[in-house]
Coordinates of C-alpha atoms in Angstrom, one line a residue:
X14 CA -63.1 -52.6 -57.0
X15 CA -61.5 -49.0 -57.7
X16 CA -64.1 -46.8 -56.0
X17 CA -64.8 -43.6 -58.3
X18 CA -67.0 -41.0 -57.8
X19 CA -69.2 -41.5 -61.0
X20 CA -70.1 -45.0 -59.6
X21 CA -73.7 -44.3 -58.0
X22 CA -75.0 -46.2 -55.0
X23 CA -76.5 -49.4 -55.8
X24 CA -80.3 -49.9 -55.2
X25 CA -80.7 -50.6 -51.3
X26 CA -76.9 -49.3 -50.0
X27 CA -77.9 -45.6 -49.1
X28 CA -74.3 -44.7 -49.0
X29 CA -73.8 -40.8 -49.1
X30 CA -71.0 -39.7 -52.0
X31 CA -69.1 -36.4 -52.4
X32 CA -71.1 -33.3 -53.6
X33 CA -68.3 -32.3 -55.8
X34 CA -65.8 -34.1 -58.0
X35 CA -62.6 -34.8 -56.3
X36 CA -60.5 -35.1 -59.2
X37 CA -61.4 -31.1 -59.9
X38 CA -59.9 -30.1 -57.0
X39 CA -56.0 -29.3 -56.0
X40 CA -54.2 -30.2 -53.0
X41 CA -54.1 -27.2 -50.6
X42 CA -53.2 -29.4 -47.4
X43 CA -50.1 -31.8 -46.5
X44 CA -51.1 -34.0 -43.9
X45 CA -48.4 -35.7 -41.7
X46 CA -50.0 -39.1 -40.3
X47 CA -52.8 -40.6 -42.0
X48 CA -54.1 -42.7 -39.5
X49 CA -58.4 -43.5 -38.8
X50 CA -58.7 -40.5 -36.5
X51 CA -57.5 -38.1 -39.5
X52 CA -59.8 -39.5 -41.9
X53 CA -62.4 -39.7 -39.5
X54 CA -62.0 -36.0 -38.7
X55 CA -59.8 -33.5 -40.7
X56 CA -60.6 -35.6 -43.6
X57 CA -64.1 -35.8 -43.3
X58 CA -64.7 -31.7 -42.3
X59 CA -62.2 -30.7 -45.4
X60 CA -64.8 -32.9 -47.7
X61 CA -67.7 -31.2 -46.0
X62 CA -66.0 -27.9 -46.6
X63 CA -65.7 -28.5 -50.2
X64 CA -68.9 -29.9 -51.4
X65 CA -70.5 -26.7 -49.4
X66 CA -67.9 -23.8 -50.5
X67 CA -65.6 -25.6 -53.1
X68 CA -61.9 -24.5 -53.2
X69 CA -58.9 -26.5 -54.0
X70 CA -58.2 -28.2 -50.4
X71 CA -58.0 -31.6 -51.1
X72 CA -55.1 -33.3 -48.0
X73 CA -51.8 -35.2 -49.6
X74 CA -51.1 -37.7 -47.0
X75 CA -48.0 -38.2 -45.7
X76 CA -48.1 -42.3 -43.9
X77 CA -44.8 -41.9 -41.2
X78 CA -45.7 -45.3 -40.1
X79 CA -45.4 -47.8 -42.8
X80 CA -47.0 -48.2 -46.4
X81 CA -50.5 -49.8 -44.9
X82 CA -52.3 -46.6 -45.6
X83 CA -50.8 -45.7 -49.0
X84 CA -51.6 -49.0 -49.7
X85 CA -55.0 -48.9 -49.7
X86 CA -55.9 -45.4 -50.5
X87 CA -54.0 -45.2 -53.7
X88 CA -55.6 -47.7 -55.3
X89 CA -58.8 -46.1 -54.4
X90 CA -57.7 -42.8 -55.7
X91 CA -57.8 -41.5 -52.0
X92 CA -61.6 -42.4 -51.9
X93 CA -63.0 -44.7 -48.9
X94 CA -65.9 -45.4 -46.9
X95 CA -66.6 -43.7 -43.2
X96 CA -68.8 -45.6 -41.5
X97 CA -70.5 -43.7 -38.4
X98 CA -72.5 -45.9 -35.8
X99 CA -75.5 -44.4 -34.5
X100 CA -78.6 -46.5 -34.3
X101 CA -78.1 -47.8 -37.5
X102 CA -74.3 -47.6 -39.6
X103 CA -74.8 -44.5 -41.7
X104 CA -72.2 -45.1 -44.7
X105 CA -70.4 -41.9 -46.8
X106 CA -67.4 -41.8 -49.2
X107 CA -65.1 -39.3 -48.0
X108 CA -63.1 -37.9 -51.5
X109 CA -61.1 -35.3 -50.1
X110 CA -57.6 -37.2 -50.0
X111 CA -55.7 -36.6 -52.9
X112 CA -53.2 -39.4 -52.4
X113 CA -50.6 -41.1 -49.5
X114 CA -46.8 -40.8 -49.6
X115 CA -44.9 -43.5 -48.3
X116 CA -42.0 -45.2 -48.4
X117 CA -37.8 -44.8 -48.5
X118 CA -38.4 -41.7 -50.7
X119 CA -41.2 -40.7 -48.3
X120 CA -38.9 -37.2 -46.8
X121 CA -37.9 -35.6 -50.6
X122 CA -41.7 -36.3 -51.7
X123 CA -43.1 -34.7 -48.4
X124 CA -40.9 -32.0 -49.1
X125 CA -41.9 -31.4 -52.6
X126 CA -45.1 -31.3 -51.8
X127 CA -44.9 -28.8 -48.9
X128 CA -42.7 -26.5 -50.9
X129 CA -45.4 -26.3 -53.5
X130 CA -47.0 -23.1 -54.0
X131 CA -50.6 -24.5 -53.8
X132 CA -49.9 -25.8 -50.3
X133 CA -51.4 -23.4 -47.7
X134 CA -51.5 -25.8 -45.0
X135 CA -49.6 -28.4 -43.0
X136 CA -51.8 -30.9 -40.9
X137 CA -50.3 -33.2 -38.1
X138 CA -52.3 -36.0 -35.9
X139 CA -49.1 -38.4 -34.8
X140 CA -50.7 -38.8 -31.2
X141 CA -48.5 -36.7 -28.6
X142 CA -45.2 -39.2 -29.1
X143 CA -45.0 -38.8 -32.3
X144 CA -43.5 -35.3 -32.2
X145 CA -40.8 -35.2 -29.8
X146 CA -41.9 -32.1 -27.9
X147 CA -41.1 -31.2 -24.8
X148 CA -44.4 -29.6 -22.2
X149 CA -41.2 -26.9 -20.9
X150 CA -41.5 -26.0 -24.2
X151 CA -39.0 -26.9 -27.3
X152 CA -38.4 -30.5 -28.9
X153 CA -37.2 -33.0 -27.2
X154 CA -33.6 -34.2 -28.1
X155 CA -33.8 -38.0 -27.6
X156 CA -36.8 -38.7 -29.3
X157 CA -36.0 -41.4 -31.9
X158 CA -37.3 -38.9 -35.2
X159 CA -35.8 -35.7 -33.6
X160 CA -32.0 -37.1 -32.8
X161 CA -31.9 -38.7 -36.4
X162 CA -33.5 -35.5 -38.1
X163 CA -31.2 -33.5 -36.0
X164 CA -28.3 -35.5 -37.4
X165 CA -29.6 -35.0 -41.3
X166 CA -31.9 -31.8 -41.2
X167 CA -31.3 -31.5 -44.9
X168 CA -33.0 -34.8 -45.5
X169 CA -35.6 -35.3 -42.8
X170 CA -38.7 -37.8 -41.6
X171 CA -39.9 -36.8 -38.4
X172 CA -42.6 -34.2 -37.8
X173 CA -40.1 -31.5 -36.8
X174 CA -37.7 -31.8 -39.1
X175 CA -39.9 -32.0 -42.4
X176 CA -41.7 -28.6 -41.2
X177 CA -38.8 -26.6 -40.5
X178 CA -37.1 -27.8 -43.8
X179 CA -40.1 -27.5 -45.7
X180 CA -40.7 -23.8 -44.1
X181 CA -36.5 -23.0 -44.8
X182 CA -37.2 -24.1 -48.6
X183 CA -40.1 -21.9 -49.0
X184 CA -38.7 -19.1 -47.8
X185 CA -35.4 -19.9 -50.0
X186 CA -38.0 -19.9 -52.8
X187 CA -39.7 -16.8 -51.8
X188 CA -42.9 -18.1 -51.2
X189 CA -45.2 -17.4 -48.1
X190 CA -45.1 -19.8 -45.2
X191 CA -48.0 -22.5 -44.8
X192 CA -49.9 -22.6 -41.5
X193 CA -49.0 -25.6 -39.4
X194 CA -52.3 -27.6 -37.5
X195 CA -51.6 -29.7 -35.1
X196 CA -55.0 -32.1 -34.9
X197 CA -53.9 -34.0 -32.1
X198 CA -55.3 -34.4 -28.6
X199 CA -52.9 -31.8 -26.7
X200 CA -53.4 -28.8 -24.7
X201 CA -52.1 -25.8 -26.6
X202 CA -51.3 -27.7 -29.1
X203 CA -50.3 -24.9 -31.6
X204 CA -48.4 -23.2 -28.9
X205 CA -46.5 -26.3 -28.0
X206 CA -45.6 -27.2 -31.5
X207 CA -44.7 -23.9 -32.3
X208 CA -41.7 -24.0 -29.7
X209 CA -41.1 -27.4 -31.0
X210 CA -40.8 -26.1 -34.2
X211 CA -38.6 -23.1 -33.3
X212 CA -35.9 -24.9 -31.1
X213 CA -35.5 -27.8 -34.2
X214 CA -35.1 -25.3 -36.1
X215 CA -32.6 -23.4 -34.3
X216 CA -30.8 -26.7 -33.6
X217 CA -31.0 -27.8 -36.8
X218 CA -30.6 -24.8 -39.3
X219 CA -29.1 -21.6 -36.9
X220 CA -31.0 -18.8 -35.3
X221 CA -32.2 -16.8 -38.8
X222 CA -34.6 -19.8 -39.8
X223 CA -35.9 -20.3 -36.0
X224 CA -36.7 -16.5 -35.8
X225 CA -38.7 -16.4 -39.1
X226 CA -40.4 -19.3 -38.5
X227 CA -41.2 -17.2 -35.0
X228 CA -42.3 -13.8 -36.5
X229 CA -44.1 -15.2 -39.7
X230 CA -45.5 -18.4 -39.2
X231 CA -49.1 -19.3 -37.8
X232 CA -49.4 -22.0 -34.9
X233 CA -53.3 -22.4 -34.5
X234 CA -54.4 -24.5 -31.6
X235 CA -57.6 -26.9 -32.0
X236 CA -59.4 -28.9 -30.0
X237 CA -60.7 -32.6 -31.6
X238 CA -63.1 -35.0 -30.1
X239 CA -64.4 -38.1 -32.4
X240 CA -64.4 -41.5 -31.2
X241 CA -62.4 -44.0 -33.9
X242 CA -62.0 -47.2 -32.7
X243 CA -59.7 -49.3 -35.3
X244 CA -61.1 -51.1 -38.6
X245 CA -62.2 -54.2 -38.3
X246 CA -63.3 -57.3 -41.0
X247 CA -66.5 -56.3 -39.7
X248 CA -65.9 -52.2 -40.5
X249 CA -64.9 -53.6 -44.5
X250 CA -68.0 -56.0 -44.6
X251 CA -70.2 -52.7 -43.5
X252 CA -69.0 -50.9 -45.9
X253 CA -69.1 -53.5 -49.2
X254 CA -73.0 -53.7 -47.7
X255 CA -73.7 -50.2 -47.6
X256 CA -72.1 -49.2 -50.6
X257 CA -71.8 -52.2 -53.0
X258 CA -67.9 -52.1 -53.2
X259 CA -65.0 -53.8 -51.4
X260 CA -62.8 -51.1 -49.6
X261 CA -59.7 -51.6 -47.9
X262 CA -59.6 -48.3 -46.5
X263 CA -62.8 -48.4 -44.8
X264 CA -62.8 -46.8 -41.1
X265 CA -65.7 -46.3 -38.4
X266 CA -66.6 -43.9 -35.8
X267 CA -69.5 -42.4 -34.0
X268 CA -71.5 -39.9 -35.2
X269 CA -70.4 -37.2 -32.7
X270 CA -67.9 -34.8 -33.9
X271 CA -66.0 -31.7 -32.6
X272 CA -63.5 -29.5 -33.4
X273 CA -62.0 -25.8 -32.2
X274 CA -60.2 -23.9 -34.0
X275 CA -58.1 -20.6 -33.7
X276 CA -58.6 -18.8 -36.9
X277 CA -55.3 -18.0 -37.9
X278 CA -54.3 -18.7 -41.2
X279 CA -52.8 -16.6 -43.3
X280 CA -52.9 -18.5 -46.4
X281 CA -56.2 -19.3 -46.3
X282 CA -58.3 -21.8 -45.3
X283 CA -61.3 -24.6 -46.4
X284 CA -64.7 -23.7 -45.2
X285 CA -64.3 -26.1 -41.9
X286 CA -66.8 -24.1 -40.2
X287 CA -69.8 -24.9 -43.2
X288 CA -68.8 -28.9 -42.3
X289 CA -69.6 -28.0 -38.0
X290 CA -66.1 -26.9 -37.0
X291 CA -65.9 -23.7 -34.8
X292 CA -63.9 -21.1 -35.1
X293 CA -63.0 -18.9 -32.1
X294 CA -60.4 -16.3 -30.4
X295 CA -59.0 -18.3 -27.9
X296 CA -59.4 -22.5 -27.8
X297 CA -58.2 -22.7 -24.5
X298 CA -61.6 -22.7 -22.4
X299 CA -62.7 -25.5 -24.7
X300 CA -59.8 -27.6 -24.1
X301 CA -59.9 -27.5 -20.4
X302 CA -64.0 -28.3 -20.8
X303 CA -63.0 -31.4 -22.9
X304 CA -59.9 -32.5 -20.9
X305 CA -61.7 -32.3 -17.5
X306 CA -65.6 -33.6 -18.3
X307 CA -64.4 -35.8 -20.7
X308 CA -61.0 -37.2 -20.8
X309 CA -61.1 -37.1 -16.8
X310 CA -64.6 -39.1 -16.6
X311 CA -62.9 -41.4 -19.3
X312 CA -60.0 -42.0 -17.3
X313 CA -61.8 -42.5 -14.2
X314 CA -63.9 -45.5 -15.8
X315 CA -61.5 -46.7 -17.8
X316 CA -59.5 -47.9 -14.3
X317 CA -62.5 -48.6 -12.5
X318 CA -64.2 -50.2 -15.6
X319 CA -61.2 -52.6 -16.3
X320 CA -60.8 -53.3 -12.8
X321 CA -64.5 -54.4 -12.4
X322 CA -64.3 -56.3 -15.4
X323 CA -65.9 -54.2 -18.5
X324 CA -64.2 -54.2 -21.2
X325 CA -65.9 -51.4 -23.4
X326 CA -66.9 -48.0 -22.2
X327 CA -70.7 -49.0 -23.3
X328 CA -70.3 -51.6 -20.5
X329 CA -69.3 -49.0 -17.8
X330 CA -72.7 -47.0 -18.3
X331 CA -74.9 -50.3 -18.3
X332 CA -74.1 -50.6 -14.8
X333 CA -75.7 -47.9 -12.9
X334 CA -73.4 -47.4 -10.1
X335 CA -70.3 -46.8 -12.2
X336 CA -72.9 -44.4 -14.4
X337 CA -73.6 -42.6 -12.0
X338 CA -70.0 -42.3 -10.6
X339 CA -69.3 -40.7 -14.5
X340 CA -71.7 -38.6 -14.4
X341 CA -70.8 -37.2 -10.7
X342 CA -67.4 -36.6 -11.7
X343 CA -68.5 -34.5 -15.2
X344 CA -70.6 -32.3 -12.3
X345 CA -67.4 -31.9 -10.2
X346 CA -65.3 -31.2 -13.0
X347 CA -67.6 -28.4 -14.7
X348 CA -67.8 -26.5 -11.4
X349 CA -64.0 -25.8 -11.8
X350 CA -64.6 -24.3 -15.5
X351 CA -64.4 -21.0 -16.3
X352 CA -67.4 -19.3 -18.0
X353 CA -67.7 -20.7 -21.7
X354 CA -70.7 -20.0 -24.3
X355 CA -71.6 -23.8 -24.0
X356 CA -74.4 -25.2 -21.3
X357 CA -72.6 -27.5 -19.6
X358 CA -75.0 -29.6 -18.4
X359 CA -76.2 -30.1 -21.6
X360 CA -72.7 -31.2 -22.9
X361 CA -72.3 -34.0 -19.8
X362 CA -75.9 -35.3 -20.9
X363 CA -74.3 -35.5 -24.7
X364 CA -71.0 -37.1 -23.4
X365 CA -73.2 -39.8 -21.4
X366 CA -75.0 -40.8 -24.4
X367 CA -72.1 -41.4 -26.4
X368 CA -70.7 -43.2 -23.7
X369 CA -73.6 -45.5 -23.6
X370 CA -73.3 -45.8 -27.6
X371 CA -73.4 -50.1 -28.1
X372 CA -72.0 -49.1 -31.7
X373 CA -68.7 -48.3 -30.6
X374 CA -66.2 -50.4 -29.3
X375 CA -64.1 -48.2 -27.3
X376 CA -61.8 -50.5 -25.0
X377 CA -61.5 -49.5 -21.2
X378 CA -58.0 -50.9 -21.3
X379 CA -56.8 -48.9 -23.9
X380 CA -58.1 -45.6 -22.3
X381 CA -56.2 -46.7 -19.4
X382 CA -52.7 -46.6 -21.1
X383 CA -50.3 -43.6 -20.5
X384 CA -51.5 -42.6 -17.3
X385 CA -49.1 -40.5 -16.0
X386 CA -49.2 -38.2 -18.7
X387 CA -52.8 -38.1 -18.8
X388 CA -54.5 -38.0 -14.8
X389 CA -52.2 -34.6 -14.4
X390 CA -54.0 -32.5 -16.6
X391 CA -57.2 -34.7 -16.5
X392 CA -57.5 -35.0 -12.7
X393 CA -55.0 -33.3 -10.8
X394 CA -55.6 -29.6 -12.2
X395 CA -59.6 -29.7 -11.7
X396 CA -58.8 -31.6 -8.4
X397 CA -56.4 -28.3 -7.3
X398 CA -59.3 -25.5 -8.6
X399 CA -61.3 -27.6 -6.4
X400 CA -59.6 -27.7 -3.3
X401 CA -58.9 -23.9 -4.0
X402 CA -62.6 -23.3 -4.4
X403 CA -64.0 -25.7 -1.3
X404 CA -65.2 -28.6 -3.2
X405 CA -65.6 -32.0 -2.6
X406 CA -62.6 -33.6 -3.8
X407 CA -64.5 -37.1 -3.4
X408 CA -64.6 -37.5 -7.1
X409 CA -61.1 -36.3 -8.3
X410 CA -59.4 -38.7 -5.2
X411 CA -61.8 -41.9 -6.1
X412 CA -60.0 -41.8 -9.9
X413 CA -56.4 -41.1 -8.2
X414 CA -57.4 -44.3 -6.7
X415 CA -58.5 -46.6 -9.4
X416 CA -55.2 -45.7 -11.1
X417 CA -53.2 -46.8 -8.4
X418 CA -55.0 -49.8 -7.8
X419 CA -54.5 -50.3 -11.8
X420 CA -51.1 -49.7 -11.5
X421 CA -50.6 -52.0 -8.4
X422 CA -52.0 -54.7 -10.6
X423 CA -49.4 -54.4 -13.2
X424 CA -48.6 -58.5 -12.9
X425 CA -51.8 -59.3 -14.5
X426 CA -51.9 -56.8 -17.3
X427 CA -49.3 -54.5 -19.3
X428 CA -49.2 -50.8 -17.8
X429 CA -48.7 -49.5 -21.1
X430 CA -47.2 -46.2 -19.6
X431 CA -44.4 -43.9 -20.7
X432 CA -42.7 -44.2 -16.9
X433 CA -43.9 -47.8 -16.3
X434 CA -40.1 -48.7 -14.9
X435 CA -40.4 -45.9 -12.5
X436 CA -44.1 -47.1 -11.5
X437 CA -43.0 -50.9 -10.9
X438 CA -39.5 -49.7 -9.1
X439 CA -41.5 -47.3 -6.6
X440 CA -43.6 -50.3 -5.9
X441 CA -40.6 -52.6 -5.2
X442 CA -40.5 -52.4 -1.6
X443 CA -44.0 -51.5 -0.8
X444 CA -46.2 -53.5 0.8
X445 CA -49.1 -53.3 -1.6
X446 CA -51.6 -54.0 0.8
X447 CA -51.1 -50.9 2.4
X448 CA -52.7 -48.2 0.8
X449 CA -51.3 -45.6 2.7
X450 CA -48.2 -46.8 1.1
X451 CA -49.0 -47.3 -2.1
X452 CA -50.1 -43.8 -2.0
X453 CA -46.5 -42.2 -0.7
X454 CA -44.9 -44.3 -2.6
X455 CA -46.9 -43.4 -6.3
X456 CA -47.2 -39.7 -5.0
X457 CA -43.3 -39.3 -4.6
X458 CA -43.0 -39.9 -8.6
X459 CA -41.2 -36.8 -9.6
X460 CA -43.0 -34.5 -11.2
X461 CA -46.3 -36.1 -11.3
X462 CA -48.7 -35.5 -8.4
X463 CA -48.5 -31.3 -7.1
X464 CA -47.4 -30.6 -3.8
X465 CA -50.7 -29.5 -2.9
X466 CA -52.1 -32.9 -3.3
X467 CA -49.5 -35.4 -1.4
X468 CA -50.6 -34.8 1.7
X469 CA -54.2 -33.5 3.2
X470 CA -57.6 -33.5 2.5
X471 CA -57.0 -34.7 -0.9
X472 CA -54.6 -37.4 -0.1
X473 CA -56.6 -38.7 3.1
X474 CA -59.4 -39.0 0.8
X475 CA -57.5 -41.2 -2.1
X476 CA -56.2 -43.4 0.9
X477 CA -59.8 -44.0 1.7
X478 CA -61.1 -45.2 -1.7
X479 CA -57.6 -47.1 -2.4
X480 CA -58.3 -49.0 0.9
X481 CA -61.4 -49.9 0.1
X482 CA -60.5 -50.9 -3.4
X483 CA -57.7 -53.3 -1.9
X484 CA -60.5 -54.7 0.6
X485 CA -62.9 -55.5 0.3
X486 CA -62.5 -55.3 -3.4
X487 CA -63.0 -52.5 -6.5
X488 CA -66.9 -54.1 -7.4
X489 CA -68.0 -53.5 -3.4
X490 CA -66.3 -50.0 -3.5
X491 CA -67.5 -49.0 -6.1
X492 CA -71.0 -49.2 -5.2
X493 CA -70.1 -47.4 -1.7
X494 CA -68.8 -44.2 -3.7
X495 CA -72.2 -44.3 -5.3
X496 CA -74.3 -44.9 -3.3

């Protein structure tokens, strides 16, 4: 059934609906990816925004990965249930999507619609391969959507490529440039896109669009945390329960939400901050808060929770040695933060309970994936401030170690990493019961483990905890870190 906004909730489904009527509002925001995580966060502040402060900031959604999305939402009119798993499932119908563009004519209708003078906005969450950028700074050539934009800039699909021509045909129209958001999990993501943006745009169109795109247009950097594990036949069955109607756009999360934002739009901008968002100066503090106590705790159970045999996150804090091994690591990995207006203690309690959370599914193994993009700003920078600083490096070397003992296992599950040919080649010829070798050999990677950490107190102590990992086992050493 069409979900519509005059349809109330029937007796017994206390699903919450939108305090405003979507169809009143405009579009103010093109949104590049559609997937759970942006309608379980950029989605779900912008409807929060509106029903508080109004304004015409509804998201067009633009679905790079196939019609699945469009397929569902449009129907709906853009309307769909958010399921958030607390104690009990707390149901609300998110209206803030205006629509989903997909298909062979997806490019030209992305471009309309950016080059429309009521779109102040451009929002991305691709995940980090889905832009082609490069962390030197500048886009990176060979990435599938960048070579082929490269090769028809006039008529582009990618993320780069439909910014820079959408940004070339509004200042060919004389209108003011949108902001571009990057929503995805990055450091300096605003920066990083930014020079992205810039070098496709040199490449692409000559040096005059790359240098106004340079001097006029705002890169804001974020920083997003929400949980969204994908949809299940149990998410849609929640959702016809709570709400009385069959929706095939239905997503769940948790109810923990976070976002940072640089407030830097020229354009304007919805209320975010009346839906919880904050706005500040400078995101970077938060993003090194987030990347160390969280994504490096979640890394570090993810190999040793796999390894061990749980195969949620909720599993890792039921057993109380690898809890406390979490929780040890958040410690270690706050004392390297610099001063921040948040109690951080507080914040590792709050990232321990939704850890624990039975509600959400979130899979060990697929926190594991990507690893060597993820443990050098996750474990290795905190690990260096600590060695700088005199710290134990106990926790930061015990989660070095659960990746390569992950990685050495590679025969009985899939690595899903970015350099997994370069991780099974160094392994070739090393005798994997070694883990002395395992470490040189995993530590020579190019450009993945710093100097500083390949040899020393650091890499005495991953030896250790590898060794004992190897033998007598990772359940037995894990209960000697803890104990």
């Amino acid at each position: 059934m069409r979900l519509t906004a005059a349809a109330p909730p029937l007796d017994g489904h206390p699903a919450r609906w939108p305090g405003y009527a979507p169809e009143d509002r405009k579009t103010g925001i093109v949104h590049l990816g559609l997937g759970a995580f942006a309608r379980a966060h950029i989605a779900a502040y912008t409807d929060g925004a509106m029903a508080a402060a109004g304004g015409d900031w509804r998201l067009l959604g633009v679905s790079l990965r196939g019609e699945d999305v469009a397929n569902a939402l449009n129907p709906q009119d853009g309307r769909y249930t958010l399921i958030e798993r607390g104690e009990r499932p707390d149901a609300r119908i998110i209206g803030s999507i205006a629509g989903v563009i997909a298909g062979e004519d997806l490019g030209a209708r992305a471009l309309a619609a950016m080059t429309d003078a009521g779109c102040r906005i451009v929002s991305i969450t691709v995940t980090e391969k889905g832009y082609g950028l490069l962390r030197s700074g500048g886009c990176d050539e060979n990435h599938p959507a960048v070579a082929a934009d490269l090769l028809s800039p006039a008529s582009p699909r990618g993320v780069l490529g439909l910014i820079a021509r959408g940004l070339a045909l509004r200042f060919a129209a004389g209108l003011p440039p949108f902001a571009v958001l990057s929503c995805d999990n990055l450091p300096e993501n605003g920066s990083l896109l930014r020079a992205a943006v810039v070098d496709f745009a040199r490449r692409a169109h000559g040096p005059a669009l790359a240098e106004r795109i340079s001097a006029e247009v705002a890169f804001p950097s974020t920083m997003v945390d929400r949980i969204t594990p994908a949809a299940t036949a149990r998410t849609r069955a929640d959702a016809a329960e709570l709400t009385g109607y069959e929706d095939a756009a239905a997503i769940e999360t948790e109810p923990f939400s976070q976002w940072v934002i640089e407030d830097r739009f020229p354009a304007g901008r919805p209320a975010w901050e009346e839906a919880g968002a904050l706005f500040v100066p400078d995101v970077a503090p938060y993003e090194k808060m987030k990347l160390r106590m969280l994504n490096g705790s979640h890394s570090m159970l993810a190999y040793a929770g796999f390894l061990s045999g749980r195969t949620y996150v909720c599993d890792v804090m039921a057993d109380a040695a690898l809890a406390r091994l979490v929780r040890r690591h958040m410690t270690a990995a706050a004392a390297t933060l610099p001063a921040i207006a948040m109690d951080l203690a507080a914040y590792a309690d709050m990232l321990c309970a939704r850890f624990a959370n039975p509600a959400i599914a979130h899979e060990t193994r697929q926190i594991a994936m990507d690893g060597t993009q993820k443990l050098p700003q996750r474990i290795f920078s905190p690990a260096l401030d600590a060695l700088a600083r005199g710290d134990d490096v106990a926790p930061f070397a015990f989660a070095t170690a659960a990746w390569m003992r992950y990685v050495l296992g590679h025969g009985d599950h899939a690595l899903n990493d970015p350099r997994e040919g370069e991780l099974v080649a160094a392994l070739a010829n090393t005798p994997t019961d070694n883990a002395a070798a395992v470490f040189s050999a995993l530590a020579a990677l190019p450009g993945f483990l710093p100097e500083r950490l390949s040899h020393g107190a650091f890499a005495e102590a991953t030896i250790l905890r590898l060794d004992r990992m190897l033998s007598p086992g990772i359940e037995k050493a894990i209960v000697a870190e803890a104990e």
